[in-house]
Amino acid sequence: MCEFLQLVLAQDGHQVVCASSGERALEEIRSGDEIDVIVTDLMMPGVTGMEVLEEARRSLPDTPVVVITGYSTVQNAVEAMKAGAFDYLPKPFKVDEVRLVVKKALERREIALENRRLRRELQSIRERSSDIIGASREMQAVFKLVEKVARTDATVLVRGESGTGKDLIAREIHRQSLRAAKPFVSINCAALPETLLESELFGHARGAFTGAVSTKRGLFEEADGGTVFLDEIGDVSLALQAKLLRFLQSKEFIRVGETSVRRVDVRVIVATNRDLEEAIERGDFRRDLYYRLNVITVHLPPLRDRREDIPLLAKHFARKYASSLLKGPVTFSKEAMAALVAYDWPGNVRELENAVERAVVLAEGSELSLEDLPDEIVRRVSGRAGAVGAGDDAAAGKGTRGTGTETATGPEAAARAVGAVRFDEAVDSYKRELIAKALEQAGGVQARAAEILGLKRTTLNEMMKRLGMTRPDTRRRPGPADAAKILDE
C-alpha cells in the first residue's frame, strides 16, 4: 500500500517519503523536517495510526493527516476525525479519490499557514516598539517603508533631527526582519574618539594599543547574523570611513593589531542628523561611502511638522510614567495640551517625553496642568501669544500709549491664544479628515462610516452637523482610522 501511494502521488509531482511502519513514521514526524500532508493507515502492527495522528497533532499542528481505514473499522475513522484527522479514505478506494483528498489537504495546509502568518503580522503590529507612535500621514508613510525594507538586507540610512526616534526606527527594522532572533547592537559614533571607535567596531588584539590588556571582539562580530546600528555616522573620521566602506563592500575586516581577515554576516543601519551632501562638498564625508549607505533612506519628520501626533504621544508618555510611578490614570488640562501642541519642540519626541515625565512627577492630582510643564514651554508659548496679541492691537489701531492696557502674557494668555483658537481648530480639522476618510471607505454610507470610527450613527450625524460637513471633504488626505480616538476628546 505504501509503495502504491508513493507511486501515485509522485506522478502528480509530490515528493513522497514512505514509512514502512508506525515507528518509522514517528521518526519522520519528530525529525523536524517540513511535512505538508501525512497519509496513514489506522491498522498497523506496533505503533498504530491513531498514535501517528496524535504525534502529528503535537509536533506538526498545521500538517493535515488523512487516515485510511477498512469498512469494518469505520468507527475508528470517526474517532480519528474527532482526534483531529483531516479526512479518511475507506478501503478499497480509487486513485482519483486519493489525489482529491491529498489536494484538499494541501489547500487546508496553505490556509492554515496563511492564517498563522497573518496572526504573526498582527502580533508584530501589536508588539511594535511602544514609543513609535504616529497617526499622521508622514509617520504612516514611515511605517510602511519600514515594513518594506525590513524584509530585505539592504543598508538603510535613517535621517532626522535629534530626538526624532532614529534609534527606535532602526530597532523596529531589525524586529520585523528575518534577523530578529539574532543580536541588535548599536553605537553612537559621535561619543567615542576615532581609535576607540575603531576598536569598538572591529575589535582588537591584546597589546594593540595602550590599555588593550586582552583580546576583544568588536560589535560587528558580536552582532554576527543580526543588525548593527551606527548612530551619528556623519561624525566618523575620514580614515575610519574608508575602513567602513571596505567592510560594507565585503563584510570582511581586520581587528586592530591583527593581520588576519575575518568575515561576518550583519545588516548595517546608520543614522545621522547632519547634512551629508553638504559634508561631501566640504570634504568631510566620502562620496563613495555615502552612495554605499544611501541604498534606502528613511526620513523622520520633526515633531513640529506632525503636530496631530502630539496628543497621541503625550497621552502615551503620561500613561507610561504614571504607571512606572504607581500613580493612577492622568489626563491633561485643555490648556496644557494646547501648549504642547503649540510648542515647536526643537528636541522633538525626546523633549516631549521629558516634559511629560516632569509633569507626571510634579502633578499633585490626576490632571496635568500648564503649571506642571517646563517653564521654557510656557514661556515660549506665552511669548508667541503676546506677540500675536500685540500685532492684532496694532492692526486694529489700538496703540499702547503711556501706561495703557498691558498685553496679557503668561500661561493664561498662552491657553487663550493657543487653546481657544489653534488647538480647537486643529482638532476639528482632524476630525473632519477622519470622518471624510471613513465616509470614503464606506462608500458614502454613514452607518458604515460610524462603524469604522467606532461611533453611533446619531453621534456621527451630530458631529458632522457641528463641523459643517454636508458631504465628504476630500481636499486633504486624513490619517489612519486608529487615530479616531481623538474624536472622543
XYZ file of C-alpha atoms in Angstrom, residues 13-348:
336
model
C 4.751 15.935 -8.740
C 4.763 15.347 -4.981
C 7.894 14.329 -3.119
C 6.821 11.294 -1.099
C 8.581 9.663 1.839
C 7.383 6.112 2.508
C 7.473 4.963 6.147
C 7.222 1.171 6.317
C 5.942 1.132 9.912
C 4.338 3.291 12.553
C 7.652 3.536 14.374
C 9.337 4.858 11.216
C 6.502 7.351 10.738
C 7.076 8.731 14.252
C 10.759 9.195 13.472
C 9.916 11.190 10.346
C 7.425 13.376 12.234
C 9.921 14.069 15.020
C 12.814 14.740 12.639
C 11.933 18.408 12.297
C 11.628 18.175 8.520
C 8.720 20.017 6.929
C 5.820 17.695 6.030
C 2.853 19.001 4.072
C 0.464 16.052 4.371
C 0.510 12.751 6.251
C -1.405 9.715 4.943
C -1.501 6.809 7.386
C -3.292 3.504 7.745
C -5.134 3.165 11.032
C -4.485 -0.536 11.462
C -0.749 -1.220 11.676
C 1.240 -3.634 13.824
C 3.128 -1.954 16.651
C 2.531 1.797 16.595
C -0.994 2.374 15.314
C -2.336 5.045 13.018
C -4.025 6.772 15.984
C -0.647 7.118 17.698
C 0.811 8.561 14.491
C -2.095 11.022 14.370
C -1.615 12.073 17.981
C 2.120 12.683 17.475
C 1.441 14.642 14.293
C -1.038 16.895 16.114
C 1.586 17.588 18.792
C 4.635 18.076 16.575
C 3.102 19.327 13.310
C -0.171 21.081 14.199
C -0.503 22.678 10.746
C 0.002 19.403 8.859
C -3.266 17.673 7.896
C -3.476 13.917 8.471
C -5.506 11.603 6.225
C -6.300 8.183 7.685
C -7.004 5.003 5.709
C -9.493 2.521 7.118
C -11.323 -0.651 6.149
C -15.118 -0.946 6.086
C -15.032 -2.852 9.362
C -13.204 -0.024 11.139
C -15.261 2.983 10.054
C -15.997 3.767 13.715
C -12.256 4.076 14.282
C -12.099 6.538 11.415
C -14.793 8.630 13.081
C -12.762 8.617 16.288
C -9.717 9.689 14.295
C -11.682 12.613 12.841
C -12.652 13.663 16.361
C -8.984 13.438 17.337
C -8.018 15.887 14.597
C -7.656 13.954 11.356
C -8.403 15.992 8.244
C -10.239 13.230 6.367
C -10.331 9.462 5.872
C -10.243 7.047 2.944
C -12.227 3.796 3.279
C -10.758 0.745 1.576
C -10.979 -0.017 -1.261
C -10.537 3.452 -2.761
C -9.916 4.786 -6.232
C -6.751 6.558 -7.322
C -8.692 9.743 -8.061
C -10.068 9.698 -4.517
C -6.529 9.671 -3.128
C -5.498 12.512 -5.361
C -8.553 14.580 -4.443
C -8.211 14.181 -0.688
C -4.481 14.995 -0.813
C -5.242 18.059 -2.935
C -7.807 19.256 -0.384
C -5.394 18.564 2.471
C -2.704 20.660 0.803
C -5.184 23.509 0.338
C -6.108 23.282 4.015
C -2.445 23.456 4.979
C -1.901 26.549 2.835
C -4.836 28.232 4.545
C -3.504 27.277 7.985
C -0.044 28.617 7.180
C -1.504 31.842 5.786
C -3.599 32.300 8.916
C -0.539 31.750 11.067
C 1.388 34.315 9.023
C -1.416 36.854 9.396
C -1.537 36.232 13.142
C 2.206 36.820 13.341
C 1.848 40.047 11.403
C -0.945 41.192 13.700
C 1.154 40.324 16.727
C 4.048 42.188 15.139
C 1.910 45.291 14.829
C 0.768 44.952 18.429
C 4.332 44.471 19.636
C 5.704 47.409 17.663
C 8.008 49.428 19.890
C 5.531 51.217 22.164
C 7.240 54.586 21.753
C 6.856 54.570 17.951
C 3.528 56.329 17.678
C 2.086 58.351 14.854
C -1.253 58.751 13.144
C -0.045 61.474 10.791
C 0.383 60.833 7.093
C 4.114 61.406 7.488
C 4.551 58.697 10.117
C 2.238 56.256 8.376
C 4.471 56.583 5.314
C 7.488 55.851 7.536
C 5.820 52.739 8.973
C 5.021 51.413 5.505
C 8.590 51.969 4.345
C 9.975 50.268 7.451
C 7.791 47.237 6.783
C 9.090 47.013 3.218
C 12.795 47.438 3.959
C 12.707 45.108 6.957
C 12.165 42.160 4.636
C 15.442 42.841 2.847
C 19.093 43.028 3.845
C 19.577 46.432 2.211
C 21.615 49.047 4.073
C 19.319 51.735 5.496
C 20.113 55.388 6.188
C 17.785 56.958 8.764
C 17.759 60.749 8.641
C 16.135 63.171 11.021
C 16.728 65.806 13.636
C 17.972 64.895 17.087
C 15.253 63.335 19.190
C 13.022 62.158 16.333
C 13.481 58.481 17.230
C 16.038 57.261 14.707
C 17.219 54.537 17.082
C 13.652 53.288 17.563
C 13.176 53.021 13.813
C 16.419 51.053 13.498
C 15.260 48.638 16.196
C 11.880 48.292 14.512
C 13.506 47.417 11.179
C 15.530 44.729 12.942
C 12.499 43.430 14.862
C 10.477 42.977 11.683
C 13.360 41.384 9.766
C 14.410 37.766 9.388
C 17.341 38.618 11.657
C 15.071 39.426 14.599
C 16.219 36.389 16.603
C 19.847 37.481 16.264
C 21.577 40.352 18.117
C 20.875 44.039 17.596
C 23.834 46.156 18.678
C 24.146 49.922 18.435
C 26.779 52.548 18.988
C 26.869 56.334 18.918
C 29.781 57.162 16.649
C 29.972 60.722 17.973
C 30.506 59.579 21.552
C 33.932 57.955 21.072
C 37.318 59.116 19.758
C 38.489 57.627 16.463
C 40.889 54.998 17.846
C 38.416 53.737 20.421
C 35.563 53.707 17.910
C 37.574 51.544 15.516
C 38.317 49.118 18.331
C 34.657 49.017 19.353
C 33.542 48.251 15.813
C 36.222 45.826 14.638
C 37.739 44.564 17.883
C 41.423 44.461 18.808
C 44.228 42.112 19.700
C 45.896 42.068 23.078
C 48.562 44.755 23.240
C 47.298 46.519 20.102
C 47.422 49.823 21.988
C 47.887 51.141 25.496
C 45.208 49.658 27.706
C 44.448 46.705 25.403
C 45.157 44.123 28.081
C 43.119 41.393 26.402
C 41.709 40.451 23.028
C 38.302 41.986 22.338
C 35.605 41.110 19.828
C 34.130 44.079 18.038
C 30.460 44.934 17.602
C 30.387 43.504 14.092
C 31.447 40.130 15.470
C 29.057 40.380 18.416
C 26.187 41.029 16.015
C 27.031 38.228 13.572
C 23.781 37.164 11.938
C 21.997 40.239 13.265
C 21.995 44.008 12.845
C 24.465 46.788 13.675
C 23.136 50.323 14.130
C 25.668 53.125 13.703
C 24.178 56.352 15.039
C 25.639 59.731 14.046
C 27.550 58.277 11.102
C 28.298 61.811 9.936
C 30.745 62.250 12.828
C 33.067 59.414 11.770
C 36.565 60.436 10.666
C 37.651 60.080 7.035
C 40.182 57.396 7.942
C 37.560 55.251 9.632
C 35.082 55.972 6.837
C 37.453 54.205 4.434
C 37.507 51.105 6.658
C 33.738 51.144 6.982
C 33.432 51.340 3.201
C 35.624 48.265 2.762
C 33.582 46.417 5.351
C 30.263 47.289 3.697
C 31.584 46.099 0.345
C 32.910 42.738 1.524
C 31.674 42.187 5.117
C 35.331 41.484 5.896
C 37.511 43.278 8.439
C 40.732 43.041 10.430
C 40.902 43.535 14.171
C 43.123 46.355 15.374
C 46.587 44.889 15.894
C 45.970 41.762 13.798
C 46.622 40.814 10.176
C 44.117 38.006 9.621
C 40.902 38.801 7.771
C 37.614 37.941 9.445
C 34.166 37.778 7.902
C 30.711 38.246 9.416
C 27.124 38.373 8.217
C 25.453 41.515 9.537
C 22.987 44.091 8.326
C 24.044 47.709 8.780
C 21.668 50.563 9.582
C 23.077 54.063 10.013
C 21.586 57.343 11.139
C 22.525 60.994 11.133
C 21.113 64.431 11.839
C 23.756 66.066 9.639
C 23.518 67.196 6.021
C 25.740 64.543 4.451
C 25.547 66.137 0.996
C 26.950 69.349 2.416
C 29.617 67.368 4.293
C 30.636 65.751 0.998
C 31.087 69.163 -0.606
C 33.238 70.258 2.334
C 35.333 67.123 2.029
C 34.279 65.807 5.440
C 32.412 62.757 4.163
C 33.308 60.259 1.460
C 31.051 60.324 -1.567
C 31.541 56.590 -2.244
C 30.578 55.732 1.341
C 27.504 57.931 1.038
C 26.355 56.006 -2.032
C 27.000 52.719 -0.250
C 24.951 53.830 2.778
C 22.184 55.582 0.902
C 20.580 52.453 -0.555
C 17.289 53.154 1.204
C 16.634 56.344 3.154
C 14.037 56.740 5.871
C 13.274 60.402 6.624
C 11.839 61.081 10.088
C 9.865 64.339 10.213
C 10.381 66.740 13.123
C 7.570 66.808 15.653
C 6.587 70.360 14.693
C 5.668 69.054 11.223
C 3.282 66.439 12.580
C 1.512 68.234 15.402
C -1.512 65.946 15.173
C 0.689 63.237 16.720
C 1.482 65.314 19.806
C -1.720 64.449 21.736
C -1.220 60.745 20.996
C 2.409 60.831 22.111
C 1.700 62.955 25.170
C -1.036 60.613 26.384
C 1.168 57.599 25.755
C 4.045 59.042 27.783
C 1.650 60.114 30.519
C 0.329 56.549 30.844
C 3.868 55.179 30.731
C 5.223 57.331 33.565
C 2.070 57.296 35.657
C 2.315 53.513 35.622
C 6.027 53.463 36.486
C 5.409 55.872 39.376
C 2.457 53.777 40.574
C 0.062 56.659 40.026
C -3.480 56.348 38.824
C -4.647 57.438 35.359
C -3.741 61.013 34.499
C -5.192 63.439 31.978
C -4.153 66.786 30.521
C -5.992 70.013 31.063
C -7.130 71.695 27.887
C -4.609 74.498 28.448
C -1.718 72.088 28.983
C -2.493 70.103 25.852
C -2.913 73.341 23.890
C 0.546 74.446 24.969
C 2.067 71.088 23.999
C 0.513 71.280 20.540
C 1.618 74.900 20.039
C 5.234 74.420 21.142
C 7.784 73.836 18.357
C 9.745 71.050 20.120
C 13.326 71.662 18.980
C 14.241 68.474 20.853
C 11.393 66.592 19.155
